[in-house]
Coordinates of C-alpha atoms and ligand atoms in Angstrom, one line a residue:
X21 CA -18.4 -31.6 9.6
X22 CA -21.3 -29.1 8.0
X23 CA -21.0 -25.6 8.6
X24 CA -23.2 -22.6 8.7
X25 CA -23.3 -19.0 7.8
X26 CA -21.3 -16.8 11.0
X27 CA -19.5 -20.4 12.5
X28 CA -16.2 -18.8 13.0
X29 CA -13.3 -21.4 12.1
X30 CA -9.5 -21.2 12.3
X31 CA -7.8 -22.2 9.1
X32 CA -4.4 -22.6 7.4
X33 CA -4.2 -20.9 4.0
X34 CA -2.0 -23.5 2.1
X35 CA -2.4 -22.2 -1.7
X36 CA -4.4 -19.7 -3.8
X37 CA -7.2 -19.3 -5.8
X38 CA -7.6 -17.7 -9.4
X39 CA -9.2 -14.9 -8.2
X40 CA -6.4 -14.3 -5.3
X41 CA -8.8 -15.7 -2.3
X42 CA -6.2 -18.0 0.4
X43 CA -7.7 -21.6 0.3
X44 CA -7.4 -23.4 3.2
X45 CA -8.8 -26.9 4.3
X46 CA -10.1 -28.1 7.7
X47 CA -10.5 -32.2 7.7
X48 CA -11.1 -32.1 4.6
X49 CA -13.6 -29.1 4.4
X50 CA -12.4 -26.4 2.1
X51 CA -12.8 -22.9 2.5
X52 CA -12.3 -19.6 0.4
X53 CA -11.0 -16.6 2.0
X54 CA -10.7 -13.7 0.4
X55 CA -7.7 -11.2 1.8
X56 CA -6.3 -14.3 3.6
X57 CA -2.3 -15.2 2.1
X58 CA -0.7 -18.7 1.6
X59 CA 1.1 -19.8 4.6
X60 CA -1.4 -17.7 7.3
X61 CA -3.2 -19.0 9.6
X62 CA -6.6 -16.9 10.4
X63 CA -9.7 -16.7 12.1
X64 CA -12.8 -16.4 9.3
X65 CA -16.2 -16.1 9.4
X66 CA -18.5 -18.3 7.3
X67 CA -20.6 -15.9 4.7
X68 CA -22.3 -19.3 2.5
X69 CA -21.5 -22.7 3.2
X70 CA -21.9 -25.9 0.9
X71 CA -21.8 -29.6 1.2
X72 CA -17.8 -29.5 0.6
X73 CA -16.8 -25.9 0.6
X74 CA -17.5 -22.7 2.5
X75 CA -16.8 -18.9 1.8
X76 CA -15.5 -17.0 4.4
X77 CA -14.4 -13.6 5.7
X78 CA -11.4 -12.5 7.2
X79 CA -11.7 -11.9 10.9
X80 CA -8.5 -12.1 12.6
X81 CA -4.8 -12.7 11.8
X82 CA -3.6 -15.5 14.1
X83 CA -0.2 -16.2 12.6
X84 CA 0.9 -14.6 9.3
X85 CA 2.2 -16.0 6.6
X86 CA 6.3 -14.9 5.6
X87 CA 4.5 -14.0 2.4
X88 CA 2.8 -11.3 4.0
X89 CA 3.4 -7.4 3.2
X90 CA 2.4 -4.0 4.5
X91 CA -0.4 -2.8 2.1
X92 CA 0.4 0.4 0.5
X93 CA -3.3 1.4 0.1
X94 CA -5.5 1.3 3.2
X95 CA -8.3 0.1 1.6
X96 CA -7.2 -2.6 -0.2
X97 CA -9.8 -4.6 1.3
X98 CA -13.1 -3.0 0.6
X99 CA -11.7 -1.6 -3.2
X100 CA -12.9 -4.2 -6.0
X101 CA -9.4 -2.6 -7.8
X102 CA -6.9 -4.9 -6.6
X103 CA -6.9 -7.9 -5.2
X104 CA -3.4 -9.1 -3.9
X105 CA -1.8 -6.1 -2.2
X106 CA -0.9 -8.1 0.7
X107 CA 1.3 -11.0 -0.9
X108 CA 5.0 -9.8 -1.2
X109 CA 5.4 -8.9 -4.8
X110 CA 8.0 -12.4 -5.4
X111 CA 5.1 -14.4 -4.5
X112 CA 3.0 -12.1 -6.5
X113 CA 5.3 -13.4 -9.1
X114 CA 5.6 -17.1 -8.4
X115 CA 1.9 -17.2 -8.6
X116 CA 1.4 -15.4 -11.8
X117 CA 4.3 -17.9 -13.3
X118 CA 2.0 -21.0 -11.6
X119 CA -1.2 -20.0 -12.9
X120 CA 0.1 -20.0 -16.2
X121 CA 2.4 -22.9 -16.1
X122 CA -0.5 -25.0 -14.6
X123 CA -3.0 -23.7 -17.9
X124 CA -0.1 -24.8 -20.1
X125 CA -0.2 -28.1 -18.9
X126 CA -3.8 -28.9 -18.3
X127 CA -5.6 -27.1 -20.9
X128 CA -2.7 -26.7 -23.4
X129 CA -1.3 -30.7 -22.4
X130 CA 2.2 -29.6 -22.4
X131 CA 4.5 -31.8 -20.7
X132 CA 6.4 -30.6 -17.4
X133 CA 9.7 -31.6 -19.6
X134 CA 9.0 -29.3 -22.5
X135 CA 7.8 -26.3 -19.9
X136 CA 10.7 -26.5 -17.4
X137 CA 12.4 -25.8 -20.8
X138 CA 10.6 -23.1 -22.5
X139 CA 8.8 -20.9 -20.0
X140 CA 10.4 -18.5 -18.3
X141 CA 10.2 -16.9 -15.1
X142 CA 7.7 -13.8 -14.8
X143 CA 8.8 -10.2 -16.3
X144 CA 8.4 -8.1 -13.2
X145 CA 8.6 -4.4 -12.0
X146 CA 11.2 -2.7 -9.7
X147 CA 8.4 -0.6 -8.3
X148 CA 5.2 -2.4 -8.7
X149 CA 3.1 0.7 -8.0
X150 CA 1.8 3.9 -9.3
X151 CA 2.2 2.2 -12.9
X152 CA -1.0 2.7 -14.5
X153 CA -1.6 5.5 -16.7
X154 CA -5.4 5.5 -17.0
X155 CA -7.8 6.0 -14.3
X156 CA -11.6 6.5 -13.7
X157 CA -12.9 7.6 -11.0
X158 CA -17.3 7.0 -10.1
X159 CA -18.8 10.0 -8.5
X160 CA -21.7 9.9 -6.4
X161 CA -22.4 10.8 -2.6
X162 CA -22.0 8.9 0.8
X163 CA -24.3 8.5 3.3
X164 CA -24.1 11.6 4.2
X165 CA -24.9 13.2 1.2
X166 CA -21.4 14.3 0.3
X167 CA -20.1 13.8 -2.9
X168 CA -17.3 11.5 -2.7
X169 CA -15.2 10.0 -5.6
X170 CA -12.7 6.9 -5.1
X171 CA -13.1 3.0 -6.4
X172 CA -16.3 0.5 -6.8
X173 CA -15.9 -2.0 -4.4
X174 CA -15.4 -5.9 -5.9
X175 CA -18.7 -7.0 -7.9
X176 CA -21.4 -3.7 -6.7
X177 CA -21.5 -0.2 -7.7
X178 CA -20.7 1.0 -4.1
X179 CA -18.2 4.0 -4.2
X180 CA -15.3 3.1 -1.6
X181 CA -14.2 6.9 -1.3
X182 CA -10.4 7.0 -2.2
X183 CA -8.6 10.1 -3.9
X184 CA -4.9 8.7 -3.4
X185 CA -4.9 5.5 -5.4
X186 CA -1.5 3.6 -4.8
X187 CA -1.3 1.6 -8.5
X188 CA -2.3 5.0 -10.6
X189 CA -0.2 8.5 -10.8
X190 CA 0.4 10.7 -8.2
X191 CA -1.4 13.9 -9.8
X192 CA -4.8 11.8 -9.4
X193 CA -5.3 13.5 -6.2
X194 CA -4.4 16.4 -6.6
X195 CA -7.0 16.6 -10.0
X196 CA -9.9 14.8 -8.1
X197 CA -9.4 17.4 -4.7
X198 CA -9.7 19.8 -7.5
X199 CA -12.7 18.5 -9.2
X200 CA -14.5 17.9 -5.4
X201 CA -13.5 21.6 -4.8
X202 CA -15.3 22.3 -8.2
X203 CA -18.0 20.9 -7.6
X204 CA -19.1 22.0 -4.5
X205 CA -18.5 25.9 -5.3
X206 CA -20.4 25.2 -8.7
X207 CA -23.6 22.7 -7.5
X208 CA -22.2 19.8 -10.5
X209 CA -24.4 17.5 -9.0
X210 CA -22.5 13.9 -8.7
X211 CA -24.9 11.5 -11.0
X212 CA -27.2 9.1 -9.3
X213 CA -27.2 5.6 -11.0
X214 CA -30.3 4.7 -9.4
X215 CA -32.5 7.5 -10.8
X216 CA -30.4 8.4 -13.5
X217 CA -30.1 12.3 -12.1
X218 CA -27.1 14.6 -11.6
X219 CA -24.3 15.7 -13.9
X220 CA -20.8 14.0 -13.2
X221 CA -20.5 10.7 -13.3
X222 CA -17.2 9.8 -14.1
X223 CA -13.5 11.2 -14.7
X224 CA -10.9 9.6 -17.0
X225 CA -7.4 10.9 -15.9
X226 CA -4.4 9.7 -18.4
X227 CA -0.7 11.1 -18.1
X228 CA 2.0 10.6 -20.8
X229 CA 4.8 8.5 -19.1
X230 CA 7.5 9.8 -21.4
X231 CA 5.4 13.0 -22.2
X232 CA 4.9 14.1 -18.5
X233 CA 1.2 15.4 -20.4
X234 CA -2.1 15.5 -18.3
X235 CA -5.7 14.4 -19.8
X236 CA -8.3 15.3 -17.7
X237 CA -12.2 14.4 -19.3
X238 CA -15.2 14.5 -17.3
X239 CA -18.2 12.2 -18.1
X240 CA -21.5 14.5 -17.6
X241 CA -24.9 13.3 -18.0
X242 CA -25.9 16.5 -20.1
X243 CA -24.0 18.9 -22.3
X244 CA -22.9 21.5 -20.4
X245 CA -21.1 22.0 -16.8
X246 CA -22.4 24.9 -14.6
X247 CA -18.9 27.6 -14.0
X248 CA -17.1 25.5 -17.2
X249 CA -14.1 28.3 -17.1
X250 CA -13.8 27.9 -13.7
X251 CA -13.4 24.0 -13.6
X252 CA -10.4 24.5 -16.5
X253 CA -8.8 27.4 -14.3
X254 CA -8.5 24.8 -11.1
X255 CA -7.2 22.1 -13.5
X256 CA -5.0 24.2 -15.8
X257 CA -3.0 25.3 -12.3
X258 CA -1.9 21.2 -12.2
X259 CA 1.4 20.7 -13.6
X260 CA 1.8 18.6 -16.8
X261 CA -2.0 19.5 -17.4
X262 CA -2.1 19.4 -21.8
X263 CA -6.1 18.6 -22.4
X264 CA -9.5 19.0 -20.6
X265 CA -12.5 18.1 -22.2
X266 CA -16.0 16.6 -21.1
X267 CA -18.2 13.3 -22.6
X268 CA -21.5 13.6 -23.1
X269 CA -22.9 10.4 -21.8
X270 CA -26.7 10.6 -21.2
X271 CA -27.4 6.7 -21.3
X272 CA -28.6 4.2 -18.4
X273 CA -25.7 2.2 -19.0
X274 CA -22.5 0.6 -17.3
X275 CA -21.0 1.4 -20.3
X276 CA -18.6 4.9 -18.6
X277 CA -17.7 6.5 -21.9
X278 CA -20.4 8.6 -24.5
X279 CA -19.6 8.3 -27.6
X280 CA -19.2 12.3 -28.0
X281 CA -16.3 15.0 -26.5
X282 CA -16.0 18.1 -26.6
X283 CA -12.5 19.9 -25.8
X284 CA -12.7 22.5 -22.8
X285 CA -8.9 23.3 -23.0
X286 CA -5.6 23.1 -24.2
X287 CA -5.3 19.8 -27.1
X288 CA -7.7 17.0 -28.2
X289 CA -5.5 14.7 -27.3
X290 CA -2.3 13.9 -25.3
X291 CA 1.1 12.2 -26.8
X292 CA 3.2 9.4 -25.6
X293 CA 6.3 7.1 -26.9
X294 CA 6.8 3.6 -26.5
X295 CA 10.3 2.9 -27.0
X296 CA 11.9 -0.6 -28.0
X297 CA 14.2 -2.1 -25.0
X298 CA 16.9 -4.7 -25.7
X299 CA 16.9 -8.3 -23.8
X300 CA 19.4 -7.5 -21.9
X301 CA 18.1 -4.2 -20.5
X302 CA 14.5 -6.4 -20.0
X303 CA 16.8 -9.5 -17.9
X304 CA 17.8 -6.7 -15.7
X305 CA 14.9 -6.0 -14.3
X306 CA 14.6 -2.1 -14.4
X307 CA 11.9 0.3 -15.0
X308 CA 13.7 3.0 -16.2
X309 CA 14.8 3.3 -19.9
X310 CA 18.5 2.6 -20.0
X311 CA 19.2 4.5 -23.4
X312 CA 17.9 7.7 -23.6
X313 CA 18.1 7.5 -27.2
X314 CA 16.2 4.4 -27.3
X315 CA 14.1 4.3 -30.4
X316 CA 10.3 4.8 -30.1
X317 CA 6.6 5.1 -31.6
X318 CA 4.8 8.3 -30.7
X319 CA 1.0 7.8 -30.5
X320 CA -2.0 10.8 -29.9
X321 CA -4.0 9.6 -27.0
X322 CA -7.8 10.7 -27.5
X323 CA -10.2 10.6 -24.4
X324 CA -11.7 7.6 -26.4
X325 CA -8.9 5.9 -27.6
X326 CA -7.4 2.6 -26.5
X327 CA -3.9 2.1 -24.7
X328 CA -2.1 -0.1 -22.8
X329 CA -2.5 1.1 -19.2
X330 CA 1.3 0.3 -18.0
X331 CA 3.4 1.4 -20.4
X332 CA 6.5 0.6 -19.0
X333 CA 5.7 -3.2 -19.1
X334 CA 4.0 -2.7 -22.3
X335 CA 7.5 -1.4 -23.5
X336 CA 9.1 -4.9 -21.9
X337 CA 6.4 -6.6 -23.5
X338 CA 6.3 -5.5 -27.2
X339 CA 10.0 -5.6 -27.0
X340 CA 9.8 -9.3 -26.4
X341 CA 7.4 -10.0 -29.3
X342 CA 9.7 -7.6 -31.5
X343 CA 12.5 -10.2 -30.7
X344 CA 10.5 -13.7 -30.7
X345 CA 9.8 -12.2 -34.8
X346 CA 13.4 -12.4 -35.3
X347 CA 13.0 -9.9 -38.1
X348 CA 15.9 -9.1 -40.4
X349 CA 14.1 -6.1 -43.0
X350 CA 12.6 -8.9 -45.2
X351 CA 10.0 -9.9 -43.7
X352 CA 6.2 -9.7 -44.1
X353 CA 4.5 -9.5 -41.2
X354 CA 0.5 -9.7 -40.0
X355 CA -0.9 -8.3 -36.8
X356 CA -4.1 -10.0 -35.4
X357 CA -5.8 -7.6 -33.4
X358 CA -4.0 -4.4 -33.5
X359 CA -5.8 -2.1 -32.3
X360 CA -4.1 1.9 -32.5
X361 CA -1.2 -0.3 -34.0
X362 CA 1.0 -0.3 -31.6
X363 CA 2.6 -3.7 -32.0
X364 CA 2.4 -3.4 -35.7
X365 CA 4.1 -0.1 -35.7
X366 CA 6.9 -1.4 -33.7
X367 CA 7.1 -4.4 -36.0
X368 CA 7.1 -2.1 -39.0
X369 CA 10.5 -0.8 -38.5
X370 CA 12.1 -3.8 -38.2
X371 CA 9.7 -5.6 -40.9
X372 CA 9.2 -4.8 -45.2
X373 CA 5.6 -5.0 -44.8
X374 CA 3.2 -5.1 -42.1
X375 CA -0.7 -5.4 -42.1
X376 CA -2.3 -4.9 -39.2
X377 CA -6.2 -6.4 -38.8
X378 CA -8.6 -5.1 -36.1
X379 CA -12.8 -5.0 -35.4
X380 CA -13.1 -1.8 -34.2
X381 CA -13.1 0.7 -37.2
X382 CA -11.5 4.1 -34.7
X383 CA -9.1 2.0 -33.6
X384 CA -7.9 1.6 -37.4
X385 CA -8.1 5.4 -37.9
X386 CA -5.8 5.8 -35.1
X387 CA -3.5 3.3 -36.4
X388 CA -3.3 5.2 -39.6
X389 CA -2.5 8.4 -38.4
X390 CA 0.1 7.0 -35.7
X391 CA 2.0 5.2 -38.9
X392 CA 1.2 8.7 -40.6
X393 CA 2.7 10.9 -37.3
X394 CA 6.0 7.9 -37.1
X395 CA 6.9 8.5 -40.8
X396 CA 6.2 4.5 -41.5
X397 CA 5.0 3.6 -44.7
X398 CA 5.4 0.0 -44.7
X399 CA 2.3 -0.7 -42.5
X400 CA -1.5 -0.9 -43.9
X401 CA -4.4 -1.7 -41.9
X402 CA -7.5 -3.3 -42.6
X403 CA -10.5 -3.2 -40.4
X404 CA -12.9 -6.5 -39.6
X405 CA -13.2 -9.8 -37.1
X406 CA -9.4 -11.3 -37.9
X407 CA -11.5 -14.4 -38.3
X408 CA -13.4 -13.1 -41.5
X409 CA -10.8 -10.6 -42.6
X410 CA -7.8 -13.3 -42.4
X411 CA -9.8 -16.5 -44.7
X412 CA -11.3 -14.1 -47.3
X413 CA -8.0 -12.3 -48.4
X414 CA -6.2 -15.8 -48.0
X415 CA -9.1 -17.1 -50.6
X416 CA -9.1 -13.5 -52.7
X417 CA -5.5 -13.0 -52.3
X418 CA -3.4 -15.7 -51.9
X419 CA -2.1 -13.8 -48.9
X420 CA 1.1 -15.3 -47.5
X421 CA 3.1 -14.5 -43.8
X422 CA 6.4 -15.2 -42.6
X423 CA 5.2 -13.7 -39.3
X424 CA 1.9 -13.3 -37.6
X425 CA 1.4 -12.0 -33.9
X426 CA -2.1 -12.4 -32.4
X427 CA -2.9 -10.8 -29.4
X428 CA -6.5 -10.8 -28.9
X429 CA -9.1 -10.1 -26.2
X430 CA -10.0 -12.5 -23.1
X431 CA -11.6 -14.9 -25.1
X432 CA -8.3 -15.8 -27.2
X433 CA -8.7 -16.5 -31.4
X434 CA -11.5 -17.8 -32.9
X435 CA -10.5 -21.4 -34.7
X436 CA -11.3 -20.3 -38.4
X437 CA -8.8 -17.6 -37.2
X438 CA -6.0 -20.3 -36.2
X439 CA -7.0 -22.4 -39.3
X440 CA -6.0 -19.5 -41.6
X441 CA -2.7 -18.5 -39.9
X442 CA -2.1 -22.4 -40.1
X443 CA -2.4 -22.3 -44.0
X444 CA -1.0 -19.1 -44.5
X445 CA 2.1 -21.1 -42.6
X446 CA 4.3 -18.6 -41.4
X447 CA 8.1 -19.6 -40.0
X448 CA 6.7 -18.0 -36.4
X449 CA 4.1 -17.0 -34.7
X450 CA 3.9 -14.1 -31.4
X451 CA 1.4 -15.1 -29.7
X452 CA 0.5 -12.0 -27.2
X453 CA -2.4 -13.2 -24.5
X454 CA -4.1 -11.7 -21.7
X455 CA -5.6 -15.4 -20.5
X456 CA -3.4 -18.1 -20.1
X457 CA -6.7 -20.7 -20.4
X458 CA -7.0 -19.6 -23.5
X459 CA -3.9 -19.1 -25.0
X460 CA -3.3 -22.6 -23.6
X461 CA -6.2 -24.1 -25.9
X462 CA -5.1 -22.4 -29.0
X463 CA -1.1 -23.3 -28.2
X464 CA -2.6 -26.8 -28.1
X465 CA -4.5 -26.3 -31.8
X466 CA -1.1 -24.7 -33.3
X467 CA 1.0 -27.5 -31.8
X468 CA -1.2 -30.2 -33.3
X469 CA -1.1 -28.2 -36.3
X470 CA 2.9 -28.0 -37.7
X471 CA 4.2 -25.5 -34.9
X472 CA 6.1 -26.0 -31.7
X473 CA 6.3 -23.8 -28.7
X474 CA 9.8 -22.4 -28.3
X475 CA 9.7 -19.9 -25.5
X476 CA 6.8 -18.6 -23.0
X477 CA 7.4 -15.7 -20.7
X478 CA 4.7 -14.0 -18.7
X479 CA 4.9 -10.7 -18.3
X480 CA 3.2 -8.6 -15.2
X481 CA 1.4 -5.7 -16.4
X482 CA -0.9 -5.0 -13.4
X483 CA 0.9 -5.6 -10.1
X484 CA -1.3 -5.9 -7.3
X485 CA -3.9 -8.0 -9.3
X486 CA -4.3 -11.6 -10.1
X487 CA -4.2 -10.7 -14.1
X488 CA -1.2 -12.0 -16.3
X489 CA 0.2 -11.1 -19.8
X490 CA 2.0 -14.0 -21.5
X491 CA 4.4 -13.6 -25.0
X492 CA 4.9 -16.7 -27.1
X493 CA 7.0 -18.0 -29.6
X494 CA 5.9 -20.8 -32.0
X495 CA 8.4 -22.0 -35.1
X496 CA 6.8 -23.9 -38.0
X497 CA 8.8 -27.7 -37.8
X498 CA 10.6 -28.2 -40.8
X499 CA 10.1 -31.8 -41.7
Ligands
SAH22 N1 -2.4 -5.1 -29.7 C1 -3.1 -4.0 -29.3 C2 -4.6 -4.3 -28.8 C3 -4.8 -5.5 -28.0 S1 -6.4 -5.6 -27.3 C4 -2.4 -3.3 -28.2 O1 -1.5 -3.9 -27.6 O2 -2.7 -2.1 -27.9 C5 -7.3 -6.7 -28.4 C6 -7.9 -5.9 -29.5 O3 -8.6 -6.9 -30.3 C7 -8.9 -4.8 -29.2 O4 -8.4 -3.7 -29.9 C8 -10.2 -5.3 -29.8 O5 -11.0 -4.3 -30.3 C9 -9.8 -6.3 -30.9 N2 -10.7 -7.3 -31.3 C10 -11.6 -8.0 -30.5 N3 -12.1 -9.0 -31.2 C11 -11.6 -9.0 -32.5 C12 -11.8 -9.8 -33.6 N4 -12.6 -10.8 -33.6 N5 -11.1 -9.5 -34.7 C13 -10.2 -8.4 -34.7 N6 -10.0 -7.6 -33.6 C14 -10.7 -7.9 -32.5

């Protein structure tokens, strides 16, 4: 059977893609449909067809799948943002917990005895929305003219106007009505990325979780905002609100942060804690701290700085590295990849001696003061490409570990990385990943190389999308 672009077909979505499309075949024909679920059945419309496969739109429902949910966000659709709001969040789960299991065994050639044994079902949320703490919002206008703020829809630079995000805080809309409001009284132009022209381009809103404190910076393609005190007087009236400040960012770029800010109001910066949960509290399954005395790491939050974006999963999940180390006080410990510290912090009070290692030089200074601000003397940082750093202080130094954690970007660790923590031979290795493909090829490099996998749990930090954290655990054999 060939098909061609607008053949309407009827097909049964019976599994899903990596990118969260429904996949569903007709005599052997495959098709790809994005917002379809596994187990509907659904009308589509063919967009581009190939010899063997076709893409295709949703047009109509004909039977939906059990998996099926209500959408919380009404344009879940059109917004690039998310891309499975309508799977129930348990098979949100089961397919995080697949796509992983199923890199482990083809890239990382684990057997189905040894996984059924160490990896573990997916670390979920009780309320998989309104978890992130970071947001920024595009500016520009409709067709109208009106300057409208919301979400780029998936792969284009088209705004799809939206002030009431479902996964971020609830004070987003409240600061971007504002920010409209200002803008329209004040003629702050929204920035045209065609012609470069107009004044806001973006805002970056970040709350404290355990703070309740507001960050409100506004990207402007100049120096200056027309009525400045009368932008801070609107935002100063929203609760929580700690910090306003702008970013000068005057490039043609993608890139949505300048390199410069410029405080309007209030601090430079906003705090927050991470505290340390126990297992138990983790098995469970709430979101909410158990222990209010729960220990925890403060950190200062700059407009430019980096953080985890969920931080009550990131709590879950540097709590389950902390316990994979298995430290008793003695230990010496390296952190691949550290950025403000945070993992290396938390390992520090638990550890003797900590170094953390990380490329990007802020990120380091950051790190610094946050051991500085936490009273922990037992961490020292050292700034560089882990894969450099790691082989000339093991050369220089004779540098030894008895636990490294890695947890690097997309790509995973480069092997002269791997090769070094191999010789440096530590009793574990915490292996933090954002990409279960590549943590799979470098699992496979470890395990070829003295260490064995002991436990694998995934980890949901952004609900709603088809990304996945995983922690493992690696012990050196003894033979
Ligand atoms: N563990 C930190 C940061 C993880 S993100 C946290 O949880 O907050 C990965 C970090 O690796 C980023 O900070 C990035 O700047 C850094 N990075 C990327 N490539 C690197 C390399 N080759 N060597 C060292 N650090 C690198």
């Amino acid at each position: 059977m060939e098909y061609k672009k607008n053949d309407l077909v009827t097909v049964a979505i019976g599994d899903i893609g990596s990118s969260g499309e429904g996949i569903g075949k007709v005599d052997g024909f495959t098709f790809f449909v994005k917002d379809a679920v596994i187990g509907d059945v659904v009308e589509a419309k063919v967009m581009k067809a190939k010899k063997t496969y076709a893409y295709a739109r949703l047009t109509r429902i004909i039977a939906p799948s059990p998996q099926r949910t209500q959408p919380a966000c009404g344009v879940h659709m059109q917004c690039g943002g998310c891309q499975i709001q309508a799977l129930a969040y348990p098979s949100q789960l089961a397919f995080k917990y697949h796509k992983v299991r199923n890199n482990l065994l083809r890239i990382g050639g684990f057997s189905e005895a040894l996984l059924d044994a160490v990896l573990e079902p997916v670390v979920g949320m009780e309320a998989p929305y309104h978890y992130r703490n970071k947001a920024q919002f595009p500016f520009g206008r409709n067709r109208d003219g009106e300057t409208v703020t919301g979400f780029y829809a998936g792969r284009t630079h088209v705004i799809v106007p939206n002030t009431d995000c479902k996964i971020g805080v609830a004070e987003n809309r409240e600061i971007l009505e504002r920010i409209l409001e200002y803008m329209k009284e004040s003629g702050a132009a929204p920035y045209c990325e065609e012609d470069g022209t107009g004044l806001v381009r973006h805002v970056l809103i970040r709350k404290g979780f355990s703070s309740g404190e507001l960050m409100v910076c506004l990207v402007i393609n100049g120096d200056r905002l027309p009525g400045e005190d009368r932008l801070v007087k609107t935002l100063c009236a929203v609760k929580g609100m700690t910090s306003i400040s702008v970013n000068v960012n005057v490039e043609r770029t993608n890139v949505i942060m300048g390199t410069r800010c410029r405080t309007l109001w209030g601090a430079d910066a906003i705090t927050d804690t991470i505290h340390m949960r126990a297992m138990e509290e983790i098995d469970a399954g709430g979101d909410a701290l158990s222990r209010k005395d729960a220990e925890g790491i403060t950190f200062s939050i700059s407009p430019l700085s980096f953080y985890q974006v969920n931080p009550v999963q990131t709590e879950k999940l540097y709590s389950l590295a902390l316990a994979y180390a298995g430290l008793t006080g003695e230990e010496t410990v390296w952190d691949l990849y550290c950025g403000i510290g945070t993992i290396s912090l938390f390992m520090a009070k638990r550890a003797k001696q900590v170094y953390g290692v990380e490329v990007v030089e802020q990120a380091i200074r950051d790190a610094q003061a946050n051991a500085e601000r936490n009273g922990i003397a037992n961490a020292a940082f050292y700034v560089g490409r882990a894969e450099e750093v790691l082989p000339r202080l093991y050369e220089t130094e004779q540098i030894c570990a008895d636990v490294i954690c890695v947890d690097p970007p997309r790509k995973g660790c480069d092997e002269e990385c791997l090769a070094t923590m191999v010789k440096m031979a530590p009793q574990r290795i915490v292996y933090v990943s954002c990409d279960s493909a590549t943590l799979a090829r470098d699992l496979k490099y470890l395990c070829a190389h003295g260490y064995a996998l002991k436990h694998a749990r995934p980890v949901d930090m952004f609900p709603q999308t088809v990304s996945v954290e995983t922690v493992c655990l690696l012990e050196k054999f003894n033979d």
